[in-house]
PDB file of C-alpha atoms and ligand atoms in Angstrom:
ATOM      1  CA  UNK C   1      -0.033 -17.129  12.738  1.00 87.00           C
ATOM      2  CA  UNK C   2       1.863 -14.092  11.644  1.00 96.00           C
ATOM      3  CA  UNK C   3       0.803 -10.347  12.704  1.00 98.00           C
ATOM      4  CA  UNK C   4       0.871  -8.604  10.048  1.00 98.00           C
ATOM      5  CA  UNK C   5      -1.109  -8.829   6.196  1.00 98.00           C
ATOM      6  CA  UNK C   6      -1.014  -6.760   3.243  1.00 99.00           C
ATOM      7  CA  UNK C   7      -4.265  -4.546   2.250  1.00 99.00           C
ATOM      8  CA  UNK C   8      -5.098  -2.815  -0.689  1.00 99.00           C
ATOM      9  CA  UNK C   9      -7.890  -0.445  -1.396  1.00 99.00           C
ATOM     10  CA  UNK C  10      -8.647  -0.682  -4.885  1.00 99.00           C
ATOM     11  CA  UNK C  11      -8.719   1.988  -7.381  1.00 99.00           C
ATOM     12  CA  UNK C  12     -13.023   1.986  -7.168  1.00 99.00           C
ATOM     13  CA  UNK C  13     -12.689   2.803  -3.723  1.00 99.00           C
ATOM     14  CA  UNK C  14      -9.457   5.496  -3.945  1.00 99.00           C
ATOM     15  CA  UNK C  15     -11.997   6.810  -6.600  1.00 98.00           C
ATOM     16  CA  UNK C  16     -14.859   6.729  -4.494  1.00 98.00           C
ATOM     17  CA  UNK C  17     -13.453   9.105  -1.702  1.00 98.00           C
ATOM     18  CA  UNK C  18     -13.903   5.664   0.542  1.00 98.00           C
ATOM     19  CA  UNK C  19      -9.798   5.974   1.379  1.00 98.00           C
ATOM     20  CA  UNK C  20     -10.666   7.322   5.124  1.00 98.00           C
ATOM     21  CA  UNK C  21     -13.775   5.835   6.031  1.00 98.00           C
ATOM     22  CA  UNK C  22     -12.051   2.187   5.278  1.00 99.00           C
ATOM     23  CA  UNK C  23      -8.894   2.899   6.993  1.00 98.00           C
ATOM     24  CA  UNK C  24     -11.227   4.380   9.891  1.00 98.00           C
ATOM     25  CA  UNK C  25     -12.733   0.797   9.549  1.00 98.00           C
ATOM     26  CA  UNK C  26      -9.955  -1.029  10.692  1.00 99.00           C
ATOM     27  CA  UNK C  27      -8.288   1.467  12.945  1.00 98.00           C
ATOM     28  CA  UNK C  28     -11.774   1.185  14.804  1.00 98.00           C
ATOM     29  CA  UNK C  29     -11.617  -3.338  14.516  1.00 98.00           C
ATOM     30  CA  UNK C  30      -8.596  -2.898  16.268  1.00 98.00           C
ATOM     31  CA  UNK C  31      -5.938  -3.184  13.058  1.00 98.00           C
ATOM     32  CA  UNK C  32      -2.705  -0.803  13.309  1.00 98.00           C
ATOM     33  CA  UNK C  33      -1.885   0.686   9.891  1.00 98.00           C
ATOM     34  CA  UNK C  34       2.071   0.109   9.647  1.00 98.00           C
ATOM     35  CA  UNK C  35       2.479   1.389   6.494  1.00 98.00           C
ATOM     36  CA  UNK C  36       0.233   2.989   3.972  1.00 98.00           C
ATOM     37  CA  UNK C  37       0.739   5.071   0.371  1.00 98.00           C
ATOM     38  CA  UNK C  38      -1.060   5.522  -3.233  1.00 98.00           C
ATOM     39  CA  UNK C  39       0.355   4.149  -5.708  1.00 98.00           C
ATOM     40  CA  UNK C  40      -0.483   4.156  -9.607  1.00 98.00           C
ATOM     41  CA  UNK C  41       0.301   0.303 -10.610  1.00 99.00           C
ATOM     42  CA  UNK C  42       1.466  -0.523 -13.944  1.00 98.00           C
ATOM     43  CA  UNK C  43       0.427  -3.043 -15.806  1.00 98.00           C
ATOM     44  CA  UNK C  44       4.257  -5.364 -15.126  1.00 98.00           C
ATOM     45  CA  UNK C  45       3.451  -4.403 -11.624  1.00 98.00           C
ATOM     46  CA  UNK C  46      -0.342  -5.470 -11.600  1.00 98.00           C
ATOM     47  CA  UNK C  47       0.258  -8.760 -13.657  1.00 98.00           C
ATOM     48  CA  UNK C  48       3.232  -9.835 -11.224  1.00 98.00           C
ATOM     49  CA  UNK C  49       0.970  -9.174  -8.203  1.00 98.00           C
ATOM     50  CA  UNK C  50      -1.843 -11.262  -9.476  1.00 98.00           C
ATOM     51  CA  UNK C  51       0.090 -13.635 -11.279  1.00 98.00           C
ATOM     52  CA  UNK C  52      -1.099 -16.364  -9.585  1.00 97.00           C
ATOM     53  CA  UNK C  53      -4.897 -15.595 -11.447  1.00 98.00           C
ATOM     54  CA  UNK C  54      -3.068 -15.503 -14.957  1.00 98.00           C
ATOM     55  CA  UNK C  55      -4.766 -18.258 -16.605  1.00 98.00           C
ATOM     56  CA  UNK C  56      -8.126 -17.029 -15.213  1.00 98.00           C
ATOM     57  CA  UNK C  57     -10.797 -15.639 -17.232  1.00 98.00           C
ATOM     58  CA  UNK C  58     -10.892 -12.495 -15.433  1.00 98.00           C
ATOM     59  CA  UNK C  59      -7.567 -11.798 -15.144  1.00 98.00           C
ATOM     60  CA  UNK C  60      -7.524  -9.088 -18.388  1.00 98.00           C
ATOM     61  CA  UNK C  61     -10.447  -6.735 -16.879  1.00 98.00           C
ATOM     62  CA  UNK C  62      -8.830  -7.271 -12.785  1.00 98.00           C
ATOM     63  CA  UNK C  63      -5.313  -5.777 -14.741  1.00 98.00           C
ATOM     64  CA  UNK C  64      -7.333  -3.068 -16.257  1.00 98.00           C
ATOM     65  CA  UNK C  65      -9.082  -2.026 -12.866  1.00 99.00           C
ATOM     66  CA  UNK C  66      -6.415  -2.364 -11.192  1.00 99.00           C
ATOM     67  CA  UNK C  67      -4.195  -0.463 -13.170  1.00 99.00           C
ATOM     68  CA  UNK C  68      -7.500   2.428 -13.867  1.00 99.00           C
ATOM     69  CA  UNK C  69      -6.171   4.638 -10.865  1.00 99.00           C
ATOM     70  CA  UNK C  70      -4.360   5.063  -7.791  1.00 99.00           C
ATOM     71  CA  UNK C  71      -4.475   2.595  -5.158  1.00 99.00           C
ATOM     72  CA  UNK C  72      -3.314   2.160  -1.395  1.00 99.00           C
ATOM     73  CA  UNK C  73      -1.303  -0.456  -0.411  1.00 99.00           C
ATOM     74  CA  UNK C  74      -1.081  -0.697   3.177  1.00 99.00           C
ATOM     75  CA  UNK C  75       0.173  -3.312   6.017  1.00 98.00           C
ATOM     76  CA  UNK C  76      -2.327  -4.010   8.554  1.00 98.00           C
ATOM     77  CA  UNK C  77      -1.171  -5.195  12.286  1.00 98.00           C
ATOM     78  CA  UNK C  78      -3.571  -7.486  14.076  1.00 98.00           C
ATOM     79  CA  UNK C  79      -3.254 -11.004  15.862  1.00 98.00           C
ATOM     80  CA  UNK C  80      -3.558 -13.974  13.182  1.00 98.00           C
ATOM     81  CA  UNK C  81      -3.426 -11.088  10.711  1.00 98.00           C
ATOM     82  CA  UNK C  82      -4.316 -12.532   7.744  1.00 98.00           C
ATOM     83  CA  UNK C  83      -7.726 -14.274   8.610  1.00 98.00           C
ATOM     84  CA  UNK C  84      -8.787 -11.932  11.016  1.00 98.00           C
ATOM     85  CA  UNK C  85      -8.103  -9.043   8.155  1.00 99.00           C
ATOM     86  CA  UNK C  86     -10.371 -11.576   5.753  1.00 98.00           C
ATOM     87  CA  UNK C  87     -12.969 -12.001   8.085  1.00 98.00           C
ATOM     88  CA  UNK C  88     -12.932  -8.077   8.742  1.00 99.00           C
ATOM     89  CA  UNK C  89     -13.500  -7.581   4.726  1.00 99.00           C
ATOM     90  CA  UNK C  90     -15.671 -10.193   3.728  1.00 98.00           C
ATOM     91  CA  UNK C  91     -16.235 -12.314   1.084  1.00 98.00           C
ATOM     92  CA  UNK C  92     -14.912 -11.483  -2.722  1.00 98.00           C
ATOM     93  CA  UNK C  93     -18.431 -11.474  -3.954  1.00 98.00           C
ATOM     94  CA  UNK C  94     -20.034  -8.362  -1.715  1.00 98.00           C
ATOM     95  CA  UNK C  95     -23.560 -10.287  -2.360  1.00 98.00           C
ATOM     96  CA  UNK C  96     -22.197 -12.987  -0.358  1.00 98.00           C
ATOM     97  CA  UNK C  97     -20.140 -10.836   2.347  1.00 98.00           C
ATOM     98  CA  UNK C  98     -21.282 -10.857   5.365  1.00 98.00           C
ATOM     99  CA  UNK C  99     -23.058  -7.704   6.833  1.00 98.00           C
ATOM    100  CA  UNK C 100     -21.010  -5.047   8.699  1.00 98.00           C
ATOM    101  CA  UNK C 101     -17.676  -6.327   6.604  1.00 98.00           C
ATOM    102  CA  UNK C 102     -15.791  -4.016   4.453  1.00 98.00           C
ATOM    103  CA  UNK C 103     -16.665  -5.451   0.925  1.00 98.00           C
ATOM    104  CA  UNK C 104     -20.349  -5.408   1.679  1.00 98.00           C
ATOM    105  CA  UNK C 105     -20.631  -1.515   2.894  1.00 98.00           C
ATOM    106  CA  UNK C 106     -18.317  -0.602  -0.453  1.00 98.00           C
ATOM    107  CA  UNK C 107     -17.680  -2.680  -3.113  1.00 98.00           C
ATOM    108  CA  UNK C 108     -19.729  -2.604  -6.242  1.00 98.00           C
ATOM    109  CA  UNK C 109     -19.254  -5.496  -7.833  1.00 98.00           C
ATOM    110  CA  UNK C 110     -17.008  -8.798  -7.335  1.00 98.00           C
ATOM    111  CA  UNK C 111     -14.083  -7.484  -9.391  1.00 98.00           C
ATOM    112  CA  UNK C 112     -14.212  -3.600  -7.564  1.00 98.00           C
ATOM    113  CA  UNK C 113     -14.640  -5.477  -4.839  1.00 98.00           C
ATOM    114  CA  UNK C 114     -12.779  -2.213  -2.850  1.00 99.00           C
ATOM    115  CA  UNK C 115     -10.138  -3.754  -0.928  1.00 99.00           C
ATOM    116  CA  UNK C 116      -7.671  -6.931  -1.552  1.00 99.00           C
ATOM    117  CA  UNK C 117      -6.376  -8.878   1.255  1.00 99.00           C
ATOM    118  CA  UNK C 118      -3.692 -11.654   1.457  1.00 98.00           C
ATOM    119  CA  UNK C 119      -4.670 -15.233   1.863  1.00 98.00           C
ATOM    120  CA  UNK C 120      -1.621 -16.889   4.126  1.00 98.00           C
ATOM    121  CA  UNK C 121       1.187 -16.024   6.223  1.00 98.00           C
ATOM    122  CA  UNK C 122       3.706 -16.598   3.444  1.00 98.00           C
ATOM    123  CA  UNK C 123       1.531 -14.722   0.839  1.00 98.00           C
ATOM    124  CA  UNK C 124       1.252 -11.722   3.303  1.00 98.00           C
ATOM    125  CA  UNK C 125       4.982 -11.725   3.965  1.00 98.00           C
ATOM    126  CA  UNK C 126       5.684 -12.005  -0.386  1.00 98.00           C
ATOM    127  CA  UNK C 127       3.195  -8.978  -0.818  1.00 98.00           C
ATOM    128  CA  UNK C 128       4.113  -6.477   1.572  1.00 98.00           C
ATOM    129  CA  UNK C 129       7.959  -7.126   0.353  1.00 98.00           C
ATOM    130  CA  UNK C 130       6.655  -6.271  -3.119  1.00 98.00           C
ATOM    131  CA  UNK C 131       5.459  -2.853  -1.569  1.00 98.00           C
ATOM    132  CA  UNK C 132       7.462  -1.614   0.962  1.00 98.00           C
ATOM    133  CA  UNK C 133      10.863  -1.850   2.723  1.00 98.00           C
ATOM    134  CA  UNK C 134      11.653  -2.637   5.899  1.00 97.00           C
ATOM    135  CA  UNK C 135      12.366   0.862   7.324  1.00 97.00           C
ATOM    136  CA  UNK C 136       9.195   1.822   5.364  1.00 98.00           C
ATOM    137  CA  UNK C 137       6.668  -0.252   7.803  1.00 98.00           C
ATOM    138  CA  UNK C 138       6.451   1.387  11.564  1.00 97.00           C
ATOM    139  CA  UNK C 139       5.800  -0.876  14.207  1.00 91.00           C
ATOM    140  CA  UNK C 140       4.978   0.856  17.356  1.00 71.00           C
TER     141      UNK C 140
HETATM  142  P1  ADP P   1      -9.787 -12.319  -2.933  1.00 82.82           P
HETATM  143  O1  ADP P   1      -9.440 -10.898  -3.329  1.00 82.82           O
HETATM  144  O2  ADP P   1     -11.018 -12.388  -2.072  1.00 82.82           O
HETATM  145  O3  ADP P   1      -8.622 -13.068  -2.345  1.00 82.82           O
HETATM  146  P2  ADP P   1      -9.303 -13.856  -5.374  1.00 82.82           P
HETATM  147  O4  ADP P   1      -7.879 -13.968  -4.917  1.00 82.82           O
HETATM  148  O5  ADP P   1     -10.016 -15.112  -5.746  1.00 82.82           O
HETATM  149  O6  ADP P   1     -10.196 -13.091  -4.291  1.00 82.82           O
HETATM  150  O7  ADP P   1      -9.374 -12.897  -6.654  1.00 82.82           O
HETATM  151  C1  ADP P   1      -8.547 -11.755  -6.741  1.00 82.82           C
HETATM  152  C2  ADP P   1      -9.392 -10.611  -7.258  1.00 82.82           C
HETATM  153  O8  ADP P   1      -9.822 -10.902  -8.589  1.00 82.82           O
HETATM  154  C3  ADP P   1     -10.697 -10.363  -6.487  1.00 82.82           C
HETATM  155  O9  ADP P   1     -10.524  -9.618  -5.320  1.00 82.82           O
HETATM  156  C4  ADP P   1     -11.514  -9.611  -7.545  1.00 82.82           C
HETATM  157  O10 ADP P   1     -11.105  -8.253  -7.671  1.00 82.82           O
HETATM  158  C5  ADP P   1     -11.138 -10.376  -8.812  1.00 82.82           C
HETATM  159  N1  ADP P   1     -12.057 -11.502  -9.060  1.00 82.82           N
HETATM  160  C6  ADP P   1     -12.107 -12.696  -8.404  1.00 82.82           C
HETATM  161  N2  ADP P   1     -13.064 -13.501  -8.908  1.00 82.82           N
HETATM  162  C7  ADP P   1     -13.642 -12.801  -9.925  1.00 82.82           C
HETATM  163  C8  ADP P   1     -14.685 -13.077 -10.862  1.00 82.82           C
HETATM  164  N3  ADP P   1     -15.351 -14.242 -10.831  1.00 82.82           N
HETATM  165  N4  ADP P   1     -15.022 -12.121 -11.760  1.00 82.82           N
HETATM  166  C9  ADP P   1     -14.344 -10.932 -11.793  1.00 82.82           C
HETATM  167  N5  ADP P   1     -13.340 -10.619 -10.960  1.00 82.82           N
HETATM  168  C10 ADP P   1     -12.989 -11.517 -10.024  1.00 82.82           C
HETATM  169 MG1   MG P   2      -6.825 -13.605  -3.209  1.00 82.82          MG
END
């Protein structure tokens, strides 16, 4: 169980104004924000982050949300990072999220779904090297 996970919120939410209140969220569920900045993905960068979808039938509209604004990247510190930072969000359909998580107080739908979250130790460790450099995360 690793401590740390890669966050993003997504361009609805950056758009939205929802940028504090979420990062307010997890400061207040006990997460430490290492590392945080917007960024404007292009579409290389977009496609080799979700590569893994490719083949899905949704991929094409999540590259064009994704790549419709700024978003945050961000590492999030917590014990077993990665599920408790899944937990903490909620399910990728908000219908089905749980109440009091992330994705059901501001996502719209279940591709602006507001925030992304990594799904295993060694995914968390891939995406927050695609972000950031060492010297750019600060562990206190
Ligand atoms: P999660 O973000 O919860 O890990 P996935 O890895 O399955 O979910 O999907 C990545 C992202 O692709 C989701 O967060 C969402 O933005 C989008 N997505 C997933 N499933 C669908 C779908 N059925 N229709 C539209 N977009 C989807
Ligand atoms: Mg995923």
């Amino acid at each position: 169980m690793g401590n740390y996970t890669l966050g993003i919120i997504k361009p609805d939410a950056v758009r939205k104004n929802y940028t504090g209140k979420i990062i307010d969220r997890f400061l207040q569920g006990g997460f430490k924000i290492v590392a945080a900045r917007l960024e404007h993905l292009s579409r290389e960068q977009a496609e080799k982050f979700y590569a893994v979808h490719k083949e899905r039938p949704f991929f094409n509209d999540l590259i064009e949300f994704m790549t419709s604004g700024p978003c945050m990247p961000f590492v999030a510190e917590h014990k077993n990072a990665v599920e408790s930072y899944r937990k903490f969000i909620g399910a990728t359909n908000p219908t089905e999220a749980a109440e009091g998580t992330i994705r059901r107080d501001f996502a719209e739908s279940i591709q602006n779904n507001a925030v992304h979250g990594s799904d295993s130790d060694e995914n968390a460790e891939k995406e927050i090297a695609f972000f950031f450099t060492v010297s750019q995360i600060h562990t206190i």
